[in-house]
GROMACS .gro file of C-alpha atoms in nm:
model
  496
    1UNK     CA    1   7.401  12.026  10.852
    2UNK     CA    2   7.705  11.820  10.765
    3UNK     CA    3   7.865  11.818  10.427
    4UNK     CA    4   8.076  11.549  10.271
    5UNK     CA    5   8.353  11.625  10.026
    6UNK     CA    6   8.684  11.460  10.103
    7UNK     CA    7   8.519  11.129  10.189
    8UNK     CA    8   8.501  10.886   9.897
    9UNK     CA    9   8.228  10.676  10.052
   10UNK     CA   10   7.861  10.740  10.102
   11UNK     CA   11   7.852  11.000  10.381
   12UNK     CA   12   8.041  11.206  10.635
   13UNK     CA   13   7.777  11.168  10.901
   14UNK     CA   14   7.987  11.178  11.215
   15UNK     CA   15   7.982  10.877  11.439
   16UNK     CA   16   7.948  10.909  11.811
   17UNK     CA   17   8.266  10.902  12.013
   18UNK     CA   18   8.211  10.547  12.123
   19UNK     CA   19   8.140  10.433  11.771
   20UNK     CA   20   8.422  10.627  11.619
   21UNK     CA   21   8.693  10.472  11.831
   22UNK     CA   22   8.543  10.142  11.942
   23UNK     CA   23   8.713   9.809  11.883
   24UNK     CA   24   8.585   9.452  11.854
   25UNK     CA   25   8.426   9.298  12.163
   26UNK     CA   26   8.654   9.093  12.384
   27UNK     CA   27   8.688   8.734  12.273
   28UNK     CA   28   8.603   8.464  12.524
   29UNK     CA   29   8.886   8.259  12.379
   30UNK     CA   30   9.148   8.501  12.512
   31UNK     CA   31   9.336   8.327  12.797
   32UNK     CA   32   9.374   8.664  12.967
   33UNK     CA   33   9.000   8.727  12.968
   34UNK     CA   34   8.884   8.502  13.250
   35UNK     CA   35   8.604   8.719  13.381
   36UNK     CA   36   8.351   8.918  13.183
   37UNK     CA   37   8.434   9.269  13.292
   38UNK     CA   38   8.314   9.582  13.109
   39UNK     CA   39   8.567   9.718  12.861
   40UNK     CA   40   8.586  10.054  13.036
   41UNK     CA   41   8.476  10.198  13.365
   42UNK     CA   42   8.285  10.519  13.359
   43UNK     CA   43   8.516  10.784  13.490
   44UNK     CA   44   8.367  11.000  13.762
   45UNK     CA   45   8.548  11.331  13.767
   46UNK     CA   46   8.382  11.659  13.857
   47UNK     CA   47   8.368  11.914  13.580
   48UNK     CA   48   8.536  12.171  13.798
   49UNK     CA   49   8.864  11.987  13.749
   50UNK     CA   50   8.927  11.925  14.124
   51UNK     CA   51   9.062  11.573  14.090
   52UNK     CA   52   9.098  11.353  14.396
   53UNK     CA   53   9.411  11.152  14.334
   54UNK     CA   54   9.404  10.955  14.658
   55UNK     CA   55   9.442  10.579  14.646
   56UNK     CA   56   9.071  10.524  14.714
   57UNK     CA   57   8.963  10.777  14.456
   58UNK     CA   58   9.203  10.633  14.204
   59UNK     CA   59   9.068  10.287  14.261
   60UNK     CA   60   8.714  10.420  14.226
   61UNK     CA   61   8.800  10.566  13.886
   62UNK     CA   62   8.957  10.246  13.765
   63UNK     CA   63   9.298  10.400  13.716
   64UNK     CA   64   9.474  10.152  13.942
   65UNK     CA   65   9.487   9.897  13.665
   66UNK     CA   66   9.228   9.673  13.831
   67UNK     CA   67   9.035   9.616  13.509
   68UNK     CA   68   9.344   9.447  13.369
   69UNK     CA   69   9.464   9.294  13.693
   70UNK     CA   70   9.136   9.115  13.767
   71UNK     CA   71   9.175   8.920  13.445
   72UNK     CA   72   9.424   8.691  13.620
   73UNK     CA   73   9.228   8.597  13.932
   74UNK     CA   74   9.235   8.228  13.847
   75UNK     CA   75   9.612   8.206  13.805
   76UNK     CA   76   9.872   8.114  14.066
   77UNK     CA   77  10.239   8.197  14.087
   78UNK     CA   78  10.484   7.950  13.940
   79UNK     CA   79  10.748   7.811  14.172
   80UNK     CA   80  11.007   8.038  14.015
   81UNK     CA   81  10.796   8.350  14.061
   82UNK     CA   82  10.698   8.245  14.410
   83UNK     CA   83  11.067   8.227  14.492
   84UNK     CA   84  11.116   8.573  14.343
   85UNK     CA   85  10.837   8.708  14.561
   86UNK     CA   86  10.992   8.560  14.874
   87UNK     CA   87  11.323   8.708  14.768
   88UNK     CA   88  11.158   9.051  14.754
   89UNK     CA   89  11.209   9.112  14.383
   90UNK     CA   90  11.004   9.408  14.265
   91UNK     CA   91  10.735   9.384  14.001
   92UNK     CA   92  10.961   9.582  13.771
   93UNK     CA   93  11.249   9.336  13.820
   94UNK     CA   94  11.024   9.044  13.734
   95UNK     CA   95  10.889   9.232  13.432
   96UNK     CA   96  11.245   9.239  13.300
   97UNK     CA   97  11.314   8.884  13.414
   98UNK     CA   98  11.028   8.763  13.197
   99UNK     CA   99  11.168   8.973  12.910
  100UNK     CA  100  10.840   9.160  12.883
  101UNK     CA  101  11.030   9.482  12.835
  102UNK     CA  102  11.140   9.347  12.498
  103UNK     CA  103  10.826   9.164  12.390
  104UNK     CA  104  10.726   9.232  12.034
  105UNK     CA  105  10.364   9.131  12.083
  106UNK     CA  106  10.325   9.217  12.448
  107UNK     CA  107   9.950   9.176  12.499
  108UNK     CA  108   9.950   8.835  12.333
  109UNK     CA  109  10.246   8.714  12.539
  110UNK     CA  110  10.134   8.449  12.794
  111UNK     CA  111  10.408   8.569  13.029
  112UNK     CA  112  10.220   8.895  13.072
  113UNK     CA  113   9.953   8.698  13.252
  114UNK     CA  114  10.215   8.552  13.486
  115UNK     CA  115  10.358   8.894  13.555
  116UNK     CA  116  10.020   9.051  13.638
  117UNK     CA  117   9.963   8.770  13.888
  118UNK     CA  118  10.305   8.841  14.036
  119UNK     CA  119  10.244   9.215  14.048
  120UNK     CA  120   9.920   9.167  14.243
  121UNK     CA  121  10.095   8.940  14.490
  122UNK     CA  122  10.381   9.188  14.523
  123UNK     CA  123  10.141   9.480  14.580
  124UNK     CA  124   9.964   9.283  14.851
  125UNK     CA  125  10.289   9.191  15.021
  126UNK     CA  126  10.460   9.529  14.978
  127UNK     CA  127  10.190   9.800  14.957
  128UNK     CA  128  10.446  10.076  15.000
  129UNK     CA  129  10.597   9.984  14.662
  130UNK     CA  130  10.263   9.921  14.499
  131UNK     CA  131  10.253   9.961  14.119
  132UNK     CA  132  10.003   9.917  13.837
  133UNK     CA  133  10.003   9.755  13.497
  134UNK     CA  134   9.980  10.084  13.310
  135UNK     CA  135  10.249  10.249  13.523
  136UNK     CA  136  10.492   9.965  13.453
  137UNK     CA  137  10.414   9.950  13.083
  138UNK     CA  138  10.461  10.325  13.054
  139UNK     CA  139  10.790  10.314  13.242
  140UNK     CA  140  10.930  10.062  12.995
  141UNK     CA  141  10.767  10.162  12.668
  142UNK     CA  142  10.671  10.525  12.716
  143UNK     CA  143  10.324  10.665  12.657
  144UNK     CA  144  10.366  10.650  12.282
  145UNK     CA  145  10.499  10.295  12.292
  146UNK     CA  146  10.205  10.173  12.500
  147UNK     CA  147   9.962  10.343  12.262
  148UNK     CA  148  10.125  10.172  11.963
  149UNK     CA  149  10.110   9.834  12.138
  150UNK     CA  150   9.744   9.890  12.219
  151UNK     CA  151   9.644   9.991  11.867
  152UNK     CA  152   9.822   9.691  11.717
  153UNK     CA  153   9.656   9.456  11.965
  154UNK     CA  154   9.312   9.604  11.893
  155UNK     CA  155   9.340   9.477  11.538
  156UNK     CA  156   9.374   9.116  11.657
  157UNK     CA  157   9.057   8.955  11.783
  158UNK     CA  158   9.211   8.754  12.064
  159UNK     CA  159   9.385   9.059  12.214
  160UNK     CA  160   9.132   9.330  12.126
  161UNK     CA  161   8.947   9.310  12.457
  162UNK     CA  162   9.260   9.337  12.669
  163UNK     CA  163   9.388   9.619  12.449
  164UNK     CA  164   9.070   9.816  12.515
  165UNK     CA  165   9.118   9.776  12.888
  166UNK     CA  166   9.477   9.891  12.875
  167UNK     CA  167   9.380  10.187  12.659
  168UNK     CA  168   9.103  10.283  12.902
  169UNK     CA  169   9.345  10.278  13.194
  170UNK     CA  170   9.604  10.479  13.005
  171UNK     CA  171   9.342  10.739  12.917
  172UNK     CA  172   9.206  10.754  13.271
  173UNK     CA  173   9.555  10.790  13.411
  174UNK     CA  174   9.610  11.100  13.198
  175UNK     CA  175   9.273  11.239  13.302
  176UNK     CA  176   9.346  11.197  13.671
  177UNK     CA  177   9.684  11.362  13.617
  178UNK     CA  178   9.504  11.652  13.447
  179UNK     CA  179   9.691  11.612  13.118
  180UNK     CA  180   9.560  11.837  12.841
  181UNK     CA  181   9.519  11.708  12.484
  182UNK     CA  182   9.820  11.921  12.389
  183UNK     CA  183  10.034  11.755  12.656
  184UNK     CA  184   9.921  11.408  12.555
  185UNK     CA  185   9.984  11.497  12.190
  186UNK     CA  186  10.347  11.558  12.286
  187UNK     CA  187  10.365  11.257  12.518
  188UNK     CA  188  10.267  11.039  12.225
  189UNK     CA  189  10.531  11.216  12.013
  190UNK     CA  190  10.270  11.316  11.759
  191UNK     CA  191  10.418  11.663  11.740
  192UNK     CA  192  10.717  11.506  11.562
  193UNK     CA  193  10.508  11.315  11.306
  194UNK     CA  194  10.473  11.607  11.062
  195UNK     CA  195  10.273  11.499  10.753
  196UNK     CA  196  10.275  11.136  10.872
  197UNK     CA  197  10.048  11.219  11.166
  198UNK     CA  198   9.766  10.986  11.064
  199UNK     CA  199  10.011  10.706  10.991
  200UNK     CA  200  10.101  10.693  11.363
  201UNK     CA  201   9.902  10.421  11.544
  202UNK     CA  202   9.883  10.633  11.859
  203UNK     CA  203   9.674  10.899  11.682
  204UNK     CA  204   9.367  10.687  11.758
  205UNK     CA  205   9.449  10.681  12.129
  206UNK     CA  206   9.502  11.056  12.128
  207UNK     CA  207   9.173  11.123  11.948
  208UNK     CA  208   8.988  10.918  12.205
  209UNK     CA  209   9.156  11.108  12.486
  210UNK     CA  210   9.071  11.435  12.313
  211UNK     CA  211   8.701  11.348  12.336
  212UNK     CA  212   8.721  11.215  12.691
  213UNK     CA  213   8.897  11.529  12.809
  214UNK     CA  214   8.638  11.767  12.667
  215UNK     CA  215   8.352  11.562  12.803
  216UNK     CA  216   8.490  11.637  13.146
  217UNK     CA  217   8.584  11.994  13.056
  218UNK     CA  218   8.301  12.110  12.827
  219UNK     CA  219   8.370  12.479  12.888
  220UNK     CA  220   8.707  12.440  12.717
  221UNK     CA  221   8.570  12.233  12.429
  222UNK     CA  222   8.723  12.273  12.085
  223UNK     CA  223   8.734  12.068  11.764
  224UNK     CA  224   8.996  11.837  11.620
  225UNK     CA  225   9.035  12.069  11.324
  226UNK     CA  226   9.086  12.371  11.547
  227UNK     CA  227   9.354  12.180  11.737
  228UNK     CA  228   9.536  12.068  11.421
  229UNK     CA  229   9.502  12.399  11.235
  230UNK     CA  230   9.813  12.564  11.391
  231UNK     CA  231  10.023  12.260  11.297
  232UNK     CA  232   9.937  12.235  10.927
  233UNK     CA  233   9.832  12.458  10.642
  234UNK     CA  234   9.493  12.368  10.497
  235UNK     CA  235   9.625  12.219  10.173
  236UNK     CA  236   9.866  11.987  10.355
  237UNK     CA  237   9.601  11.885  10.606
  238UNK     CA  238   9.351  11.813  10.329
  239UNK     CA  239   9.598  11.580  10.155
  240UNK     CA  240   9.672  11.404  10.484
  241UNK     CA  241   9.302  11.354  10.554
  242UNK     CA  242   9.232  11.204  10.214
  243UNK     CA  243   9.505  10.945  10.273
  244UNK     CA  244   9.386  10.876  10.629
  245UNK     CA  245   9.029  10.822  10.512
  246UNK     CA  246   9.140  10.512  10.319
  247UNK     CA  247   9.278  10.343  10.633
  248UNK     CA  248   9.011  10.170  10.847
  249UNK     CA  249   9.175  10.266  11.178
  250UNK     CA  250   9.188  10.638  11.096
  251UNK     CA  251   8.886  10.667  10.868
  252UNK     CA  252   8.652  10.800  11.137
  253UNK     CA  253   8.900  11.058  11.262
  254UNK     CA  254   8.969  11.176  10.907
  255UNK     CA  255   8.599  11.194  10.829
  256UNK     CA  256   8.540  11.407  11.132
  257UNK     CA  257   8.819  11.656  11.063
  258UNK     CA  258   8.726  11.667  10.695
  259UNK     CA  259   8.371  11.763  10.783
  260UNK     CA  260   8.495  12.042  11.010
  261UNK     CA  261   8.733  12.172  10.743
  262UNK     CA  262   8.464  12.158  10.476
  263UNK     CA  263   8.217  12.337  10.700
  264UNK     CA  264   8.469  12.617  10.749
  265UNK     CA  265   8.527  12.654  10.375
  266UNK     CA  266   8.156  12.653  10.300
  267UNK     CA  267   8.081  12.909  10.568
  268UNK     CA  268   8.360  13.132  10.442
  269UNK     CA  269   8.232  13.090  10.083
  270UNK     CA  270   8.563  12.956   9.958
  271UNK     CA  271   8.501  12.907   9.586
  272UNK     CA  272   8.556  12.561   9.432
  273UNK     CA  273   8.810  12.715   9.195
  274UNK     CA  274   9.010  12.842   9.491
  275UNK     CA  275   8.996  12.503   9.661
  276UNK     CA  276   9.109  12.345   9.332
  277UNK     CA  277   9.423  12.559   9.344
  278UNK     CA  278   9.463  12.516   9.718
  279UNK     CA  279   9.477  12.140   9.670
  280UNK     CA  280   9.722  12.194   9.383
  281UNK     CA  281   9.501  12.002   9.144
  282UNK     CA  282   9.590  12.249   8.871
  283UNK     CA  283   9.941  12.102   8.873
  284UNK     CA  284   9.843  11.740   8.809
  285UNK     CA  285   9.777  11.745   8.436
  286UNK     CA  286   9.612  11.476   8.225
  287UNK     CA  287   9.590  11.222   8.509
  288UNK     CA  288   9.363  11.455   8.707
  289UNK     CA  289   9.056  11.231   8.709
  290UNK     CA  290   9.257  10.940   8.851
  291UNK     CA  291   9.370  11.141   9.150
  292UNK     CA  292   9.170  11.066   9.469
  293UNK     CA  293   9.198  11.430   9.569
  294UNK     CA  294   9.000  11.520   9.257
  295UNK     CA  295   8.705  11.312   9.377
  296UNK     CA  296   8.719  11.494   9.707
  297UNK     CA  297   8.714  11.827   9.527
  298UNK     CA  298   8.413  11.721   9.317
  299UNK     CA  299   8.222  11.647   9.636
  300UNK     CA  300   8.317  11.985   9.776
  301UNK     CA  301   8.187  12.149   9.458
  302UNK     CA  302   7.858  11.963   9.499
  303UNK     CA  303   7.831  12.069   9.862
  304UNK     CA  304   7.910  12.428   9.774
  305UNK     CA  305   7.625  12.433   9.524
  306UNK     CA  306   7.384  12.288   9.782
  307UNK     CA  307   7.501  12.512  10.065
  308UNK     CA  308   7.488  12.828   9.855
  309UNK     CA  309   7.156  12.762   9.685
  310UNK     CA  310   7.118  12.936   9.352
  311UNK     CA  311   7.483  12.903   9.258
  312UNK     CA  312   7.496  12.811   8.890
  313UNK     CA  313   7.849  12.676   8.878
  314UNK     CA  314   7.904  12.313   8.783
  315UNK     CA  315   8.205  12.090   8.810
  316UNK     CA  316   8.273  12.119   8.439
  317UNK     CA  317   8.233  12.497   8.437
  318UNK     CA  318   8.494  12.530   8.712
  319UNK     CA  319   8.729  12.292   8.531
  320UNK     CA  320   8.686  12.511   8.225
  321UNK     CA  321   8.878  12.783   8.408
  322UNK     CA  322   9.185  12.561   8.411
  323UNK     CA  323   9.161  12.352   8.093
  324UNK     CA  324   9.060  12.405   7.730
  325UNK     CA  325   8.754  12.214   7.606
  326UNK     CA  326   8.958  11.973   7.396
  327UNK     CA  327   9.191  11.891   7.686
  328UNK     CA  328   8.896  11.827   7.917
  329UNK     CA  329   8.731  11.608   7.655
  330UNK     CA  330   9.052  11.402   7.623
  331UNK     CA  331   9.074  11.362   8.001
  332UNK     CA  332   8.715  11.242   8.013
  333UNK     CA  333   8.763  10.995   7.729
  334UNK     CA  334   9.075  10.850   7.892
  335UNK     CA  335   8.902  10.819   8.229
  336UNK     CA  336   8.602  10.645   8.072
  337UNK     CA  337   8.823  10.350   7.980
  338UNK     CA  338   8.909  10.263   8.341
  339UNK     CA  339   8.663  10.111   8.587
  340UNK     CA  340   8.789  10.324   8.875
  341UNK     CA  341   8.715  10.649   8.691
  342UNK     CA  342   8.436  10.555   8.450
  343UNK     CA  343   8.163  10.685   8.680
  344UNK     CA  344   8.305  11.034   8.719
  345UNK     CA  345   8.391  11.033   8.347
  346UNK     CA  346   8.027  10.967   8.253
  347UNK     CA  347   7.915  11.249   8.477
  348UNK     CA  348   8.162  11.501   8.336
  349UNK     CA  349   8.086  11.390   7.980
  350UNK     CA  350   7.717  11.469   8.031
  351UNK     CA  351   7.801  11.798   8.202
  352UNK     CA  352   8.025  11.902   7.916
  353UNK     CA  353   7.756  11.839   7.654
  354UNK     CA  354   7.499  12.026   7.861
  355UNK     CA  355   7.737  12.313   7.926
  356UNK     CA  356   7.798  12.359   7.553
  357UNK     CA  357   7.428  12.359   7.482
  358UNK     CA  358   7.345  12.604   7.762
  359UNK     CA  359   7.622  12.826   7.630
  360UNK     CA  360   7.436  12.819   7.294
  361UNK     CA  361   7.731  12.670   7.109
  362UNK     CA  362   7.640  12.543   6.761
  363UNK     CA  363   7.790  12.208   6.654
  364UNK     CA  364   8.035  12.378   6.418
  365UNK     CA  365   8.155  12.598   6.706
  366UNK     CA  366   8.212  12.295   6.929
  367UNK     CA  367   8.398  12.133   6.637
  368UNK     CA  368   8.651  12.413   6.661
  369UNK     CA  369   8.654  12.411   7.042
  370UNK     CA  370   8.767  12.049   7.018
  371UNK     CA  371   9.029  12.159   6.763
  372UNK     CA  372   8.917  11.888   6.524
  373UNK     CA  373   9.004  12.115   6.234
  374UNK     CA  374   9.362  12.147   6.361
  375UNK     CA  375   9.442  11.794   6.476
  376UNK     CA  376   9.719  11.587   6.321
  377UNK     CA  377   9.502  11.276   6.354
  378UNK     CA  378   9.273  11.214   6.054
  379UNK     CA  379   8.926  11.348   6.135
  380UNK     CA  380   8.726  11.026   6.149
  381UNK     CA  381   9.001  10.851   6.348
  382UNK     CA  382   9.019  11.124   6.610
  383UNK     CA  383   8.868  11.006   6.942
  384UNK     CA  384   8.720  11.352   6.992
  385UNK     CA  385   8.525  11.315   6.667
  386UNK     CA  386   8.299  11.073   6.852
  387UNK     CA  387   8.252  11.327   7.133
  388UNK     CA  388   8.154  11.585   6.876
  389UNK     CA  389   7.904  11.360   6.697
  390UNK     CA  390   7.745  11.282   7.035
  391UNK     CA  391   7.703  11.653   7.092
  392UNK     CA  392   7.536  11.681   6.752
  393UNK     CA  393   7.284  11.418   6.858
  394UNK     CA  394   7.234  11.597   7.191
  395UNK     CA  395   7.185  11.928   7.011
  396UNK     CA  396   6.950  11.778   6.752
  397UNK     CA  397   6.730  11.618   7.019
  398UNK     CA  398   6.681  11.954   7.187
  399UNK     CA  399   6.647  12.149   6.861
  400UNK     CA  400   6.478  11.906   6.622
  401UNK     CA  401   6.385  12.174   6.368
  402UNK     CA  402   6.746  12.261   6.289
  403UNK     CA  403   6.941  12.072   6.023
  404UNK     CA  404   7.241  11.937   6.209
  405UNK     CA  405   7.319  11.639   5.990
  406UNK     CA  406   7.683  11.539   5.976
  407UNK     CA  407   7.742  11.653   5.618
  408UNK     CA  408   7.562  11.982   5.672
  409UNK     CA  409   7.777  12.078   5.969
  410UNK     CA  410   8.100  11.949   5.813
  411UNK     CA  411   8.012  12.156   5.508
  412UNK     CA  412   8.023  12.465   5.729
  413UNK     CA  413   8.373  12.381   5.842
  414UNK     CA  414   8.537  12.250   5.524
  415UNK     CA  415   8.524  12.336   5.157
  416UNK     CA  416   8.361  12.059   4.952
  417UNK     CA  417   8.685  11.953   4.782
  418UNK     CA  418   8.871  11.929   5.113
  419UNK     CA  419   8.587  11.737   5.276
  420UNK     CA  420   8.580  11.492   4.986
  421UNK     CA  421   8.950  11.426   5.028
  422UNK     CA  422   8.905  11.366   5.404
  423UNK     CA  423   8.629  11.114   5.336
  424UNK     CA  424   8.823  10.937   5.060
  425UNK     CA  425   9.122  10.897   5.291
  426UNK     CA  426   8.896  10.764   5.567
  427UNK     CA  427   8.753  10.512   5.317
  428UNK     CA  428   9.091  10.340   5.304
  429UNK     CA  429   9.109  10.293   5.683
  430UNK     CA  430   8.927   9.973   5.792
  431UNK     CA  431   8.772  10.114   6.109
  432UNK     CA  432   8.641  10.427   5.939
  433UNK     CA  433   8.554  10.276   5.601
  434UNK     CA  434   8.184  10.220   5.672
  435UNK     CA  435   8.124  10.573   5.797
  436UNK     CA  436   8.324  10.720   5.510
  437UNK     CA  437   8.127  10.512   5.258
  438UNK     CA  438   7.798  10.639   5.397
  439UNK     CA  439   7.913  10.999   5.397
  440UNK     CA  440   8.051  10.978   5.043
  441UNK     CA  441   7.722  10.828   4.927
  442UNK     CA  442   7.528  11.107   5.096
  443UNK     CA  443   7.759  11.360   4.937
  444UNK     CA  444   7.683  11.222   4.588
  445UNK     CA  445   7.310  11.236   4.662
  446UNK     CA  446   7.336  11.601   4.761
  447UNK     CA  447   7.525  11.684   4.445
  448UNK     CA  448   7.259  11.509   4.240
  449UNK     CA  449   6.986  11.706   4.411
  450UNK     CA  450   7.183  12.021   4.339
  451UNK     CA  451   7.243  11.893   3.980
  452UNK     CA  452   7.611  11.970   3.992
  453UNK     CA  453   7.788  11.946   3.660
  454UNK     CA  454   7.993  11.621   3.634
  455UNK     CA  455   8.291  11.833   3.537
  456UNK     CA  456   8.272  12.004   3.874
  457UNK     CA  457   8.229  11.673   4.054
  458UNK     CA  458   8.537  11.545   3.871
  459UNK     CA  459   8.726  11.836   4.026
  460UNK     CA  460   8.572  11.798   4.373
  461UNK     CA  461   8.664  11.429   4.389
  462UNK     CA  462   9.014  11.487   4.253
  463UNK     CA  463   8.961  11.216   3.995
  464UNK     CA  464   9.242  11.326   3.768
  465UNK     CA  465   9.510  11.055   3.756
  466UNK     CA  466   9.294  10.802   3.945
  467UNK     CA  467   9.297  10.438   3.829
  468UNK     CA  468   8.983  10.255   3.723
  469UNK     CA  469   8.947  10.085   4.062
  470UNK     CA  470   9.021  10.395   4.265
  471UNK     CA  471   8.725  10.486   4.485
  472UNK     CA  472   8.730  10.839   4.344
  473UNK     CA  473   8.693  10.703   3.992
  474UNK     CA  474   8.419  10.465   4.101
  475UNK     CA  475   8.229  10.744   4.275
  476UNK     CA  476   8.264  10.971   3.975
  477UNK     CA  477   8.140  10.703   3.736
  478UNK     CA  478   7.843  10.639   3.964
  479UNK     CA  479   7.763  11.009   3.971
  480UNK     CA  480   7.784  11.040   3.592
  481UNK     CA  481   7.554  10.742   3.551
  482UNK     CA  482   7.292  10.882   3.791
  483UNK     CA  483   7.331  11.233   3.656
  484UNK     CA  484   7.258  11.109   3.304
  485UNK     CA  485   6.919  10.985   3.425
  486UNK     CA  486   6.816  11.329   3.545
  487UNK     CA  487   6.568  11.532   3.333
  488UNK     CA  488   6.753  11.735   3.070
  489UNK     CA  489   6.819  12.095   3.162
  490UNK     CA  490   7.115  12.320   3.182
  491UNK     CA  491   7.349  12.195   3.454
  492UNK     CA  492   7.416  12.422   3.747
  493UNK     CA  493   7.774  12.529   3.807
  494UNK     CA  494   7.881  12.648   4.149
  495UNK     CA  495   8.196  12.807   4.273
  496UNK     CA  496   8.414  12.596   4.503
   0.00000   0.00000   0.00000
């Protein structure tokens, strides 16, 4: 069973080795690709590691460079190169003469084709000094340089086919020489890359060699994660993998290592809260939901819950260990305004409402959790006020018999006089005027039902000193008018 967490796309289902490191098919338009040869020859090496490195055996394994060399069968030497051959100039001398040792785009350079033709002629004429394409390239560019050239060429359609052939011969050369993945890792100078490991083009070549080596030596087989583990702590490696997953050339490698790392954490029952701290997500602050590492952590939390069936933790419950409810609510609201984070924001918003309900929090309790009674922002203008009213709706839908109307709950938080003042102030703000008007009207209706004495209402609305057009005066006059229509009986006074 494979689990996805650090991968932001649909799945971490591991691709086969061929699929994971394959490149586009060779283009027939490539002038170097005259004949339709297979991209790689199947290497025949016994699993016991007893390599036959004789010339015949080498040729049989395709290490001689023939898969590249045969691409130039139709070409003939130029007069200049023919003269060089007669003069006994080595293939290496001509390589320099053609300035191929300084070529920026070597595999796309038409002179490479001329040189391969020359090399074949030289090998035929002087077998004692016989060389190969890969041997010459390595001598001039080093193993790491050749790997970089290959990976760059694989990204260009017209040179992709040739690049695959060169890569195959480089890999087979190492296999015949019995190079271990550790030795090749150093040859490609990946041991010096530190946290930029996956930014090195040659990492793809190494990963392919890693697989080829353990196909031949299955008894020694290990995993990419096991190999990299001594070089990096888990937090650093996790960050590196998340970055590498976004790059097409390293996505498959990153996916694979991520799956291995995740599997280890799940097996060891590493709690999502511990992974949160391991990834240093607790140090990010309000921009948490915009961080790609956060998405990876959310997926790990989901996988943990699936792997350890019966676990009741949720993403929001784990986040609650690091952030207060009001802070989380603000993060979610901010994230909901951006297309890149709106999806995760919707999910966390729903989880937060459900978590409050399952925790048996009454609306007035959530009001205080959101610190709406302590905020400097006027109540109805506070963005979290909307979050709270949504929870009231959520709560009411699940408990329809309870009175959770807005005024009822606000009346449990504020004294009537204070609530009236809040609503009057909101009346004067254009974007909250309609809601304030409705609430003030409902408040008058409640007072009428309770038959509050107009004198008390005068006090509750703070009418003293108000002008004739002041909303407080208008509300009071309306109340007096409606109160006068009530059946005569002794008015009820209440303490406020």
